[in-house]
Amino acid sequence: MPTSDCDQSRLDERRPPPIGRLRSSVVRFFRSSRTWIGLGVLAPIGMLVLSAIMLLDLRRDAWDKTEQTSKNLLQVIERDVARNIEIVDLSLQAVVSNLKSPGVAEADPALRQLVLFDRAATARDMGVMLVLDENGDSIIDSRAVPARRLNNADRSYFQFHKANADLGLHISPPVTSRLLGVPVIVLSRRIDRPDGSFGGMVQASLRLSYFSNLFDRLGLGQEGAINLYLRDGTRVMRYPAVPSDIGANVAETPTFQRFLAERSGSFSGVSARDGVERYFAFTQVGDLPLILSVALGTREIVAEWQAKATVIGLAVLVLCGLTVSLSLLFGRELGRSATMQAELAKLARTDTLTGLANRRHFEEAFEQASRASVRTSRPLSLLVIDVDHFKNYNDRFGHVIGDAVLKGLAEALTLSVRCPGDLAARIGGEEFAILMPETDRDGALQVAAAIHAATAALTLPSVGDEPASVTVSIGLAVDSAGGAADLYRRADAALYEAKRCGRDQTRCAPNEASLHVSERASARLATS
């Protein structure tokens, strides 16, 4: 089959193996300026993503820390309040129980006081313990003998006990003590007669200073707050203390409604009191009708995180900006370097006058094509072309015309080659060559004829009356088991045969099979 068809099988044969193609692709990838520019852009994006994830983790840590801190504060406060109220209630129950003991009611008032009231009655934040009769008059006083005259029949807690036989421990809203003149809450229990009728009550007042002293020891920030409520929504105490808030009822607010709906929990919401967004953690105090809430300002929770995020974010943005800028500069310089290297590589393999492959490029390609021809048993053709009487052009017309001849011939050779794998080269002076892998003798003769036709059509400048026509002599050789050097030698010999026979023609070197037959025939004749 003539090789002028340049079929796909020829192209596939000359492609590098898959591993070589992969290696070549990887090398090209990392040498590409676009690759480094892309990496220079992707790297900062990755840094931004990682920084964002890290900052989100820090923010989550801040909230987790707040949640844990709130739980710890609730636990500490709840235990302290529950313990102190339990101590007071135990004292109240002891009074109710001891009053039923024989002889206590008729005992000496001073002795009776010692029997009824334990040391809890003299605690620092304890106000006073009183026993009231069914009319609300004080009959026994923990701090005075005889009891100081007082009537509490108008107090709500007295009315509750009088109306409810099974009320148990009752905790009153904040009131001002009539004996002490300070705000207190009153803890009380009912006293029943033997027949079950109302016989009075025992009460103990607990100063609100107890709660303020307890809350003062805890640092909550400027927007933090601690609140203690009764289950009916009455605020018993608030820290920081605001007198107008003590005793206020917040039962209808969404925040308190959520407190009631769950025994304990946490959530973020806007305070109905001042409109500040806070993180609320709340719990019921033991089995008491009290609800404790610790609230921290969300702005203060994230303030430290925001400061860190601002510093880290600015630093990352600056670094990313520098990385992108440097990557763009590096990519641009790499592109320039790659372009320059490509140009230098092209110049190193290209004849500067004609633009064809130079001798170095030709020799490398010739050696590879020769080895491939031997390996695949496919034809390899070589044309060696020489300009006829070129020295005369230089001597008579000057080097400018000589260079024009060479350029014109180079263009003719370029137009004459038919397949992508063919290589036209200037191998020295006025000598050229065309390497045609997988091209047989007929195909090579067609190319040679095309070169003669293209050369005859060259239009070159003339000087005076001298003709400006150009002719070439061509030597052709196909196949060579002896390698590239032997093939070139045969093509060169054919070239000189063309010159000897009158120039402006193509001569073919006999193929190696014919040479071997001729040599054997000559040997037989010599021995006969």
Short mmCIF file of C-alpha atoms in Angstrom, two decimals:
data_model
loop_
_atom_site.label_atom_id
_atom_site.label_comp_id
_atom_site.label_asym_id
_atom_site.label_seq_id
_atom_site.Cartn_x
_atom_site.Cartn_y
_atom_site.Cartn_z
CA MET A 1 0.00 0.00 0.00
CA PRO A 2 1.44 3.43 -0.88
CA THR A 3 2.33 5.40 2.17
CA SER A 4 0.97 8.64 0.76
CA ASP A 5 -2.37 7.65 2.35
CA CYS A 6 -0.88 8.21 5.86
CA ASP A 7 -3.40 5.90 7.44
CA GLN A 8 -4.38 5.89 11.07
CA SER A 9 -2.34 2.79 11.83
CA ARG A 10 0.82 4.70 10.98
CA LEU A 11 -0.05 7.47 13.37
CA ASP A 12 -1.01 5.05 16.14
CA GLU A 13 2.30 3.20 15.75
CA ARG A 14 4.23 6.39 16.36
CA ARG A 15 2.37 7.41 19.46
CA PRO A 16 4.26 6.91 22.74
CA PRO A 17 3.20 4.03 25.02
CA PRO A 18 0.48 4.73 27.63
CA ILE A 19 2.95 5.05 30.53
CA GLY A 20 5.08 7.41 28.49
CA ARG A 21 2.03 9.45 27.56
CA LEU A 22 0.97 9.60 31.20
CA ARG A 23 4.44 10.70 32.32
CA SER A 24 4.55 13.28 29.55
CA SER A 25 1.11 14.58 30.55
CA VAL A 26 2.15 14.89 34.18
CA VAL A 27 5.31 16.75 33.24
CA ARG A 28 3.37 19.11 30.96
CA PHE A 29 0.80 19.63 33.71
CA PHE A 30 3.35 20.75 36.28
CA ARG A 31 5.28 22.82 33.80
CA SER A 32 2.20 24.74 32.74
CA SER A 33 1.88 28.27 34.06
CA ARG A 34 -1.88 27.82 34.18
CA THR A 35 -1.40 24.91 36.55
CA TRP A 36 0.58 27.00 38.99
CA ILE A 37 -1.80 29.91 38.69
CA GLY A 38 -4.69 27.53 39.34
CA LEU A 39 -2.90 26.01 42.32
CA GLY A 40 -2.06 29.49 43.54
CA VAL A 41 -5.76 30.37 43.49
CA LEU A 42 -7.00 27.03 44.87
CA ALA A 43 -4.51 27.05 47.77
CA PRO A 44 -5.84 30.33 49.24
CA ILE A 45 -9.39 29.08 48.75
CA GLY A 46 -8.42 25.97 50.68
CA MET A 47 -6.84 28.15 53.37
CA LEU A 48 -10.03 30.21 53.60
CA VAL A 49 -12.19 27.08 53.86
CA LEU A 50 -9.95 25.57 56.55
CA SER A 51 -9.87 28.88 58.42
CA ALA A 52 -13.64 29.13 58.23
CA ILE A 53 -13.98 25.59 59.59
CA MET A 54 -11.51 26.38 62.36
CA LEU A 55 -13.32 29.60 63.27
CA LEU A 56 -16.65 27.79 63.31
CA ASP A 57 -15.12 25.20 65.62
CA LEU A 58 -13.85 27.99 67.87
CA ARG A 59 -17.32 29.56 67.88
CA ARG A 60 -18.88 26.21 68.72
CA ASP A 61 -16.30 25.78 71.49
CA ALA A 62 -17.26 29.20 72.88
CA TRP A 63 -20.91 28.17 73.02
CA ASP A 64 -20.03 24.77 74.48
CA LYS A 65 -17.95 26.50 77.13
CA THR A 66 -20.85 28.86 77.87
CA GLU A 67 -23.26 25.96 78.16
CA GLN A 68 -20.98 24.09 80.52
CA THR A 69 -20.30 27.22 82.59
CA SER A 70 -24.02 27.94 82.86
CA LYS A 71 -24.73 24.37 83.96
CA ASN A 72 -21.99 24.56 86.58
CA LEU A 73 -23.31 27.87 87.91
CA LEU A 74 -26.85 26.53 88.04
CA GLN A 75 -25.67 23.46 89.90
CA VAL A 76 -23.69 25.46 92.47
CA ILE A 77 -26.48 28.00 93.09
CA GLU A 78 -29.27 25.42 93.06
CA ARG A 79 -27.50 23.23 95.60
CA ASP A 80 -26.77 26.15 97.92
CA VAL A 81 -30.32 27.51 97.80
CA ALA A 82 -31.91 24.09 98.16
CA ARG A 83 -29.64 23.23 101.09
CA ASN A 84 -30.36 26.46 103.00
CA ILE A 85 -34.10 26.28 102.43
CA GLU A 86 -34.04 22.64 103.48
CA ILE A 87 -32.27 23.63 106.73
CA VAL A 88 -34.89 26.29 107.42
CA ASP A 89 -37.73 23.88 106.61
CA LEU A 90 -36.31 21.25 108.91
CA SER A 91 -36.33 23.86 111.67
CA LEU A 92 -39.97 24.69 110.86
CA GLN A 93 -40.95 21.03 110.95
CA ALA A 94 -39.12 20.61 114.27
CA VAL A 95 -41.12 23.48 115.77
CA VAL A 96 -44.43 22.00 114.55
CA SER A 97 -43.47 18.58 115.91
CA ASN A 98 -42.16 19.82 119.28
CA LEU A 99 -45.25 21.94 119.91
CA LYS A 100 -47.22 18.70 119.98
CA SER A 101 -44.94 17.21 122.64
CA PRO A 102 -46.50 17.04 126.18
CA GLY A 103 -45.62 19.93 128.44
CA VAL A 104 -43.97 22.13 125.83
CA ALA A 105 -46.87 24.53 125.55
CA GLU A 106 -46.99 24.95 129.38
CA ALA A 107 -43.19 25.20 129.83
CA ASP A 108 -41.35 28.31 130.92
CA PRO A 109 -41.15 30.72 127.89
CA ALA A 110 -37.36 30.85 127.94
CA LEU A 111 -37.08 27.06 128.18
CA ARG A 112 -39.69 26.63 125.51
CA GLN A 113 -37.71 28.91 123.20
CA LEU A 114 -34.63 26.76 123.63
CA VAL A 115 -36.61 23.59 122.97
CA LEU A 116 -38.36 24.87 119.84
CA PHE A 117 -35.60 26.72 118.02
CA ASP A 118 -32.26 25.22 117.07
CA ARG A 119 -29.10 27.03 115.99
CA ALA A 120 -30.49 27.56 112.48
CA ALA A 121 -32.63 30.32 113.86
CA THR A 122 -29.52 32.39 114.60
CA ALA A 123 -27.89 31.95 111.15
CA ARG A 124 -26.55 35.15 109.55
CA ASP A 125 -29.16 35.46 106.81
CA MET A 126 -32.02 34.11 108.90
CA GLY A 127 -34.35 36.92 109.90
CA VAL A 128 -36.62 35.70 112.64
CA MET A 129 -38.74 32.63 113.45
CA LEU A 130 -42.21 33.17 114.89
CA VAL A 131 -45.09 31.03 115.99
CA LEU A 132 -48.44 32.63 115.27
CA ASP A 133 -51.78 31.59 116.72
CA GLU A 134 -54.96 31.11 114.74
CA ASN A 135 -55.54 34.87 114.79
CA GLY A 136 -52.14 35.73 113.37
CA ASP A 137 -50.69 37.05 116.63
CA SER A 138 -47.11 36.17 117.52
CA ILE A 139 -46.93 33.92 120.59
CA ILE A 140 -43.38 32.59 120.40
CA ASP A 141 -40.34 34.55 119.11
CA SER A 142 -36.96 32.95 118.36
CA ARG A 143 -35.15 36.11 119.36
CA ALA A 144 -37.18 37.58 122.16
CA VAL A 145 -38.80 36.48 125.40
CA PRO A 146 -41.58 37.30 125.69
CA ALA A 147 -42.49 37.39 121.99
CA ARG A 148 -42.60 40.74 120.31
CA ARG A 149 -46.14 41.77 119.60
CA LEU A 150 -46.95 41.30 115.91
CA ASN A 151 -49.97 40.33 113.86
CA ASN A 152 -49.53 38.84 110.39
CA ALA A 153 -53.10 37.85 109.75
CA ASP A 154 -53.12 40.09 106.67
CA ARG A 155 -50.15 38.38 105.03
CA SER A 156 -50.95 36.21 102.04
CA TYR A 157 -48.99 33.26 103.37
CA PHE A 158 -51.11 33.28 106.59
CA GLN A 159 -54.28 33.27 104.52
CA PHE A 160 -52.98 30.39 102.39
CA HIS A 161 -52.28 28.20 105.43
CA LYS A 162 -55.57 29.05 107.01
CA ALA A 163 -57.42 28.00 103.86
CA ASN A 164 -55.35 24.92 102.98
CA ALA A 165 -54.75 22.13 105.44
CA ASP A 166 -52.27 20.24 103.25
CA LEU A 167 -50.26 23.14 101.87
CA GLY A 168 -46.97 21.96 103.38
CA LEU A 169 -44.01 24.31 103.05
CA HIS A 170 -45.00 27.66 101.63
CA ILE A 171 -42.57 30.22 100.25
CA SER A 172 -43.91 33.74 100.03
CA PRO A 173 -43.14 36.45 97.50
CA PRO A 174 -40.64 39.08 98.70
CA VAL A 175 -42.03 41.24 101.49
CA THR A 176 -40.59 43.78 103.92
CA SER A 177 -40.19 42.32 107.38
CA ARG A 178 -42.23 44.21 110.00
CA LEU A 179 -39.70 43.35 112.68
CA LEU A 180 -36.46 43.80 110.72
CA GLY A 181 -37.44 46.38 108.12
CA VAL A 182 -35.55 44.57 105.34
CA PRO A 183 -36.79 42.62 102.31
CA VAL A 184 -37.26 38.94 103.05
CA ILE A 185 -39.09 35.86 101.86
CA VAL A 186 -41.12 33.97 104.41
CA LEU A 187 -41.02 30.19 104.68
CA SER A 188 -43.94 28.81 106.69
CA ARG A 189 -45.81 25.68 107.76
CA ARG A 190 -49.31 25.19 109.20
CA ILE A 191 -49.94 24.11 112.79
CA ASP A 192 -53.01 21.93 113.27
CA ARG A 193 -54.99 21.33 116.47
CA PRO A 194 -55.61 17.74 117.58
CA ASP A 195 -58.99 17.86 115.82
CA GLY A 196 -57.30 18.97 112.53
CA SER A 197 -58.56 22.55 112.64
CA PHE A 198 -56.28 25.50 111.99
CA GLY A 199 -54.23 26.34 115.04
CA GLY A 200 -51.80 28.85 113.63
CA MET A 201 -48.48 28.65 111.78
CA VAL A 202 -44.75 28.80 112.22
CA GLN A 203 -42.75 31.07 109.95
CA ALA A 204 -39.11 31.87 109.28
CA SER A 205 -37.91 34.84 107.28
CA LEU A 206 -34.87 34.61 104.99
CA ARG A 207 -33.20 37.85 104.10
CA LEU A 208 -32.86 38.58 100.35
CA SER A 209 -29.28 39.59 101.14
CA TYR A 210 -28.57 35.85 101.27
CA PHE A 211 -29.26 35.59 97.53
CA SER A 212 -27.42 38.79 96.64
CA ASN A 213 -24.37 37.67 98.62
CA LEU A 214 -24.49 34.29 96.90
CA PHE A 215 -24.88 35.78 93.40
CA ASP A 216 -22.26 38.48 93.94
CA ARG A 217 -19.51 35.87 94.05
CA LEU A 218 -20.22 34.87 90.44
CA GLY A 219 -18.87 36.82 87.47
CA LEU A 220 -21.37 36.94 84.60
CA GLY A 221 -20.24 39.90 82.54
CA GLN A 222 -22.01 43.22 82.03
CA GLU A 223 -25.05 41.69 80.32
CA GLY A 224 -25.27 38.59 82.52
CA ALA A 225 -28.04 38.06 85.03
CA ILE A 226 -29.24 35.55 87.63
CA ASN A 227 -32.92 35.33 88.44
CA LEU A 228 -34.86 33.37 91.04
CA TYR A 229 -38.61 33.01 90.47
CA LEU A 230 -41.56 31.48 92.19
CA ARG A 231 -43.57 29.17 89.99
CA ASP A 232 -46.30 31.77 89.73
CA GLY A 233 -43.84 34.07 87.89
CA THR A 234 -42.94 36.33 90.82
CA ARG A 235 -39.30 37.37 90.73
CA VAL A 236 -37.77 36.69 94.13
CA MET A 237 -34.31 38.05 93.38
CA ARG A 238 -32.27 39.34 90.49
CA TYR A 239 -28.57 39.94 90.07
CA PRO A 240 -27.54 42.64 89.39
CA ALA A 241 -30.22 43.81 91.80
CA VAL A 242 -32.75 46.36 90.59
CA PRO A 243 -35.28 47.24 93.35
CA SER A 244 -38.14 47.65 90.87
CA ASP A 245 -37.60 44.12 89.58
CA ILE A 246 -37.98 42.45 93.00
CA GLY A 247 -41.50 41.11 93.37
CA ALA A 248 -42.44 41.80 89.74
CA ASN A 249 -44.46 39.12 87.99
CA VAL A 250 -43.24 37.87 84.60
CA ALA A 251 -45.58 34.90 84.23
CA GLU A 252 -46.85 36.04 80.82
CA THR A 253 -43.47 36.50 79.16
CA PRO A 254 -42.37 33.91 76.55
CA THR A 255 -39.13 33.31 78.43
CA PHE A 256 -40.85 32.36 81.66
CA GLN A 257 -43.42 30.26 79.83
CA ARG A 258 -40.54 28.20 78.50
CA PHE A 259 -39.13 27.89 82.03
CA LEU A 260 -42.45 26.42 83.14
CA ALA A 261 -42.73 24.04 80.19
CA GLU A 262 -39.47 22.24 81.01
CA ARG A 263 -37.90 21.32 84.34
CA SER A 264 -34.47 22.37 83.07
CA GLY A 265 -32.78 23.31 79.82
CA SER A 266 -31.18 26.13 77.87
CA PHE A 267 -31.98 28.36 74.91
CA SER A 268 -31.20 31.72 73.37
CA GLY A 269 -33.83 34.43 73.45
CA VAL A 270 -34.54 38.10 73.91
CA SER A 271 -35.15 39.27 77.45
CA ALA A 272 -38.56 40.89 77.96
CA ARG A 273 -37.04 43.18 80.57
CA ASP A 274 -34.44 45.05 78.50
CA GLY A 275 -34.58 43.53 74.98
CA VAL A 276 -31.04 42.10 75.25
CA GLU A 277 -30.43 38.76 73.57
CA ARG A 278 -29.19 36.27 76.14
CA TYR A 279 -28.37 32.62 76.51
CA PHE A 280 -30.66 31.26 79.24
CA ALA A 281 -29.93 28.18 81.31
CA PHE A 282 -32.59 27.27 83.88
CA THR A 283 -33.61 24.61 86.36
CA GLN A 284 -36.13 23.98 89.07
CA VAL A 285 -34.61 24.20 92.55
CA GLY A 286 -34.98 20.68 93.93
CA ASP A 287 -38.64 19.94 94.67
CA LEU A 288 -39.28 23.53 95.70
CA PRO A 289 -41.61 25.90 93.86
CA LEU A 290 -38.60 27.91 92.72
CA ILE A 291 -37.07 28.36 89.27
CA LEU A 292 -33.47 29.47 88.91
CA SER A 293 -32.16 31.06 85.70
CA VAL A 294 -28.65 32.06 84.65
CA ALA A 295 -28.55 34.36 81.61
CA LEU A 296 -25.40 35.37 79.71
CA GLY A 297 -25.31 38.06 77.01
CA THR A 298 -24.76 36.49 73.61
CA ARG A 299 -22.64 39.45 72.50
CA GLU A 300 -20.28 38.81 75.39
CA ILE A 301 -20.24 35.07 74.67
CA VAL A 302 -18.99 35.60 71.14
CA ALA A 303 -16.98 38.78 71.84
CA GLU A 304 -13.73 36.90 72.49
CA TRP A 305 -14.39 34.63 69.51
CA GLN A 306 -15.10 37.63 67.30
CA ALA A 307 -11.83 39.24 68.34
CA LYS A 308 -9.91 36.07 67.49
CA ALA A 309 -11.89 35.60 64.29
CA THR A 310 -11.13 39.15 63.19
CA VAL A 311 -7.40 38.75 63.78
CA ILE A 312 -7.23 35.30 62.20
CA GLY A 313 -9.49 36.32 59.32
CA LEU A 314 -7.44 39.39 58.48
CA ALA A 315 -4.21 37.41 58.72
CA VAL A 316 -5.57 34.68 56.46
CA LEU A 317 -6.92 37.22 53.96
CA VAL A 318 -3.56 38.97 53.83
CA LEU A 319 -1.72 35.68 53.40
CA CYS A 320 -4.20 34.53 50.76
CA GLY A 321 -3.83 37.82 48.93
CA LEU A 322 -0.06 37.50 48.99
CA THR A 323 -0.29 33.86 47.88
CA VAL A 324 -2.55 34.72 44.96
CA SER A 325 -0.39 37.67 43.96
CA LEU A 326 2.81 35.66 44.17
CA SER A 327 1.19 32.76 42.31
CA LEU A 328 0.07 35.06 39.53
CA LEU A 329 3.54 36.58 39.31
CA PHE A 330 5.15 33.15 39.46
CA GLY A 331 2.74 31.80 36.87
CA ARG A 332 3.42 34.72 34.57
CA GLU A 333 7.18 34.32 34.94
CA LEU A 334 6.85 30.57 34.51
CA GLY A 335 4.84 31.17 31.35
CA ARG A 336 7.47 33.53 30.05
CA SER A 337 10.19 31.04 30.96
CA ALA A 338 8.30 28.19 29.29
CA THR A 339 7.76 30.28 26.17
CA MET A 340 11.41 31.25 26.12
CA GLN A 341 12.52 27.65 26.65
CA ALA A 342 10.20 26.49 23.89
CA GLU A 343 11.61 29.14 21.58
CA LEU A 344 15.15 28.17 22.50
CA ALA A 345 14.37 24.49 22.00
CA LYS A 346 12.83 25.29 18.63
CA LEU A 347 15.83 27.39 17.65
CA ALA A 348 18.16 24.61 18.74
CA ARG A 349 16.37 22.21 16.35
CA THR A 350 15.59 24.65 13.54
CA ASP A 351 17.69 26.09 10.74
CA THR A 352 17.57 29.84 11.20
CA LEU A 353 17.67 30.69 7.49
CA THR A 354 15.07 28.30 6.09
CA GLY A 355 12.95 27.45 9.12
CA LEU A 356 13.39 23.72 8.43
CA ALA A 357 14.74 21.20 10.90
CA ASN A 358 18.50 21.51 11.31
CA ARG A 359 21.06 18.73 11.06
CA ARG A 360 20.88 17.88 14.79
CA HIS A 361 17.11 17.50 14.66
CA PHE A 362 17.36 15.48 11.47
CA GLU A 363 19.93 13.06 12.89
CA GLU A 364 17.85 12.42 16.01
CA ALA A 365 14.69 11.81 14.00
CA PHE A 366 16.59 9.71 11.44
CA GLU A 367 18.00 7.40 14.12
CA GLN A 368 14.58 6.91 15.75
CA ALA A 369 12.86 6.29 12.41
CA SER A 370 15.54 3.79 11.38
CA ARG A 371 15.14 1.77 14.59
CA ALA A 372 11.33 1.86 14.22
CA SER A 373 11.61 0.65 10.61
CA VAL A 374 13.76 -2.30 11.64
CA ARG A 375 11.44 -3.14 14.54
CA THR A 376 8.18 -2.92 12.57
CA SER A 377 9.52 -4.07 9.15
CA ARG A 378 7.85 -1.10 7.56
CA PRO A 379 9.54 0.93 4.78
CA LEU A 380 11.63 4.01 5.43
CA SER A 381 12.50 6.37 2.55
CA LEU A 382 15.13 9.08 2.44
CA LEU A 383 15.53 11.85 -0.11
CA VAL A 384 18.81 13.75 -0.21
CA ILE A 385 18.43 16.99 -2.22
CA ASP A 386 21.18 19.26 -3.49
CA VAL A 387 20.78 22.57 -5.38
CA ASP A 388 22.42 22.36 -8.79
CA HIS A 389 25.24 24.84 -9.37
CA PHE A 390 24.46 26.63 -6.12
CA LYS A 391 28.02 27.98 -5.86
CA ASN A 392 27.41 29.92 -9.08
CA TYR A 393 24.42 31.68 -7.49
CA ASN A 394 26.56 32.90 -4.67
CA ASP A 395 29.51 33.81 -6.89
CA ARG A 396 27.52 35.57 -9.60
CA PHE A 397 24.52 36.97 -7.76
CA GLY A 398 25.76 37.28 -4.21
CA HIS A 399 24.71 35.70 -0.99
CA VAL A 400 21.39 37.54 -0.88
CA ILE A 401 20.21 35.69 -3.98
CA GLY A 402 21.76 32.49 -2.66
CA ASP A 403 19.80 32.81 0.54
CA ALA A 404 16.65 33.50 -1.47
CA VAL A 405 17.25 30.27 -3.41
CA LEU A 406 17.59 28.29 -0.20
CA LYS A 407 14.46 29.84 1.30
CA GLY A 408 12.47 29.13 -1.85
CA LEU A 409 13.64 25.54 -1.93
CA ALA A 410 12.75 25.12 1.78
CA GLU A 411 9.22 26.31 1.03
CA ALA A 412 9.00 23.90 -1.91
CA LEU A 413 10.11 21.00 0.28
CA THR A 414 7.59 21.91 2.97
CA LEU A 415 4.77 21.96 0.41
CA SER A 416 5.87 18.63 -1.08
CA VAL A 417 5.81 16.47 2.06
CA ARG A 418 2.52 14.64 2.49
CA CYS A 419 2.29 13.12 5.95
CA PRO A 420 2.63 14.59 9.45
CA GLY A 421 5.50 12.23 10.22
CA ASP A 422 7.63 13.37 7.28
CA LEU A 423 10.53 15.63 8.15
CA ALA A 424 12.21 18.14 5.84
CA ALA A 425 15.63 19.36 7.01
CA ARG A 426 18.59 21.41 5.92
CA ILE A 427 21.62 19.32 6.74
CA GLY A 428 24.30 21.69 5.52
CA GLY A 429 24.96 24.40 2.90
CA GLU A 430 22.72 23.78 -0.11
CA GLU A 431 22.07 20.16 0.90
CA PHE A 432 18.62 19.14 2.15
CA ALA A 433 16.93 15.88 3.11
CA ILE A 434 13.41 14.57 3.54
CA LEU A 435 12.82 11.66 5.90
CA MET A 436 9.64 9.70 5.18
CA PRO A 437 8.81 6.88 7.61
CA GLU A 438 6.51 4.14 6.30
CA THR A 439 6.87 5.41 2.74
CA ASP A 440 7.85 3.01 -0.01
CA ARG A 441 9.77 3.71 -3.23
CA ASP A 442 6.69 4.73 -5.25
CA GLY A 443 5.56 7.15 -2.60
CA ALA A 444 9.04 8.63 -2.31
CA LEU A 445 9.24 9.08 -6.12
CA GLN A 446 5.94 10.97 -6.01
CA VAL A 447 7.37 13.33 -3.39
CA ALA A 448 10.56 13.77 -5.44
CA ALA A 449 8.50 14.60 -8.55
CA ALA A 450 6.53 17.14 -6.54
CA ILE A 451 9.81 18.73 -5.40
CA HIS A 452 11.06 19.05 -8.97
CA ALA A 453 7.76 20.62 -10.03
CA ALA A 454 7.71 23.04 -7.09
CA THR A 455 11.34 23.99 -7.65
CA ALA A 456 10.73 24.69 -11.34
CA ALA A 457 7.91 27.02 -10.37
CA LEU A 458 10.06 29.10 -8.03
CA THR A 459 10.11 32.80 -8.84
CA LEU A 460 13.40 34.29 -7.77
CA PRO A 461 14.95 37.71 -8.40
CA SER A 462 17.22 37.95 -11.43
CA VAL A 463 20.37 40.00 -11.98
CA GLY A 464 21.02 41.43 -15.43
CA ASP A 465 20.58 38.92 -18.26
CA GLU A 466 21.41 35.88 -16.10
CA PRO A 467 18.58 33.37 -15.72
CA ALA A 468 17.21 32.88 -12.24
CA SER A 469 15.98 29.29 -12.57
CA VAL A 470 16.66 26.66 -9.92
CA THR A 471 17.07 22.92 -10.34
CA VAL A 472 17.86 20.21 -7.84
CA SER A 473 19.34 16.74 -7.94
CA ILE A 474 17.79 14.13 -5.67
CA GLY A 475 19.08 10.82 -4.39
CA LEU A 476 16.52 8.33 -3.07
CA ALA A 477 17.07 5.26 -0.90
CA VAL A 478 14.48 2.95 0.67
CA ASP A 479 15.01 0.46 3.50
CA SER A 480 18.33 -0.43 5.03
CA ALA A 481 19.12 -3.32 7.27
CA GLY A 482 22.44 -1.62 7.88
CA GLY A 483 20.83 1.23 9.82
CA ALA A 484 20.62 4.98 9.36
CA ALA A 485 24.24 5.45 8.28
CA ASP A 486 23.92 2.90 5.50
CA LEU A 487 20.64 4.35 4.26
CA TYR A 488 22.12 7.82 4.12
CA ARG A 489 25.20 6.53 2.34
CA ARG A 490 23.09 4.90 -0.34
CA ALA A 491 20.88 7.97 -0.79
CA ASP A 492 23.97 10.17 -1.02
CA ALA A 493 25.48 7.85 -3.63
CA ALA A 494 22.25 8.09 -5.63
CA LEU A 495 22.45 11.87 -5.39
CA TYR A 496 25.92 11.92 -6.91
CA GLU A 497 24.69 9.54 -9.61
CA ALA A 498 21.96 12.10 -10.45
CA LYS A 499 24.54 14.87 -10.67
CA ARG A 500 26.84 12.75 -12.82
CA CYS A 501 24.01 11.97 -15.22
CA GLY A 502 23.14 15.61 -15.92
CA ARG A 503 21.50 16.98 -12.75
CA ASP A 504 17.85 18.12 -12.37
CA GLN A 505 16.71 14.56 -11.85
CA THR A 506 16.10 11.86 -9.24
CA ARG A 507 18.13 8.70 -8.98
CA CYS A 508 17.17 5.71 -6.84
CA ALA A 509 19.67 3.62 -4.96
CA PRO A 510 19.13 -0.12 -5.60
CA ASN A 511 17.43 -1.82 -2.69
CA GLU A 512 19.46 -4.17 -0.50
CA ALA A 513 17.88 -7.34 -1.94
CA SER A 514 19.05 -6.36 -5.46
CA LEU A 515 22.52 -5.55 -4.13
CA HIS A 516 22.82 -8.97 -2.50
CA VAL A 517 21.68 -10.74 -5.73
CA SER A 518 24.17 -8.72 -7.79
CA GLU A 519 27.01 -9.42 -5.35
CA ARG A 520 26.29 -13.19 -5.42
CA ALA A 521 26.15 -13.17 -9.26
CA SER A 522 29.46 -11.30 -9.45
CA ALA A 523 31.02 -13.81 -7.05
CA ARG A 524 29.90 -16.79 -9.18
CA LEU A 525 31.28 -15.15 -12.34
CA ALA A 526 34.59 -14.47 -10.62
CA THR A 527 35.01 -18.11 -9.55
CA SER A 528 33.91 -19.66 -12.85
#
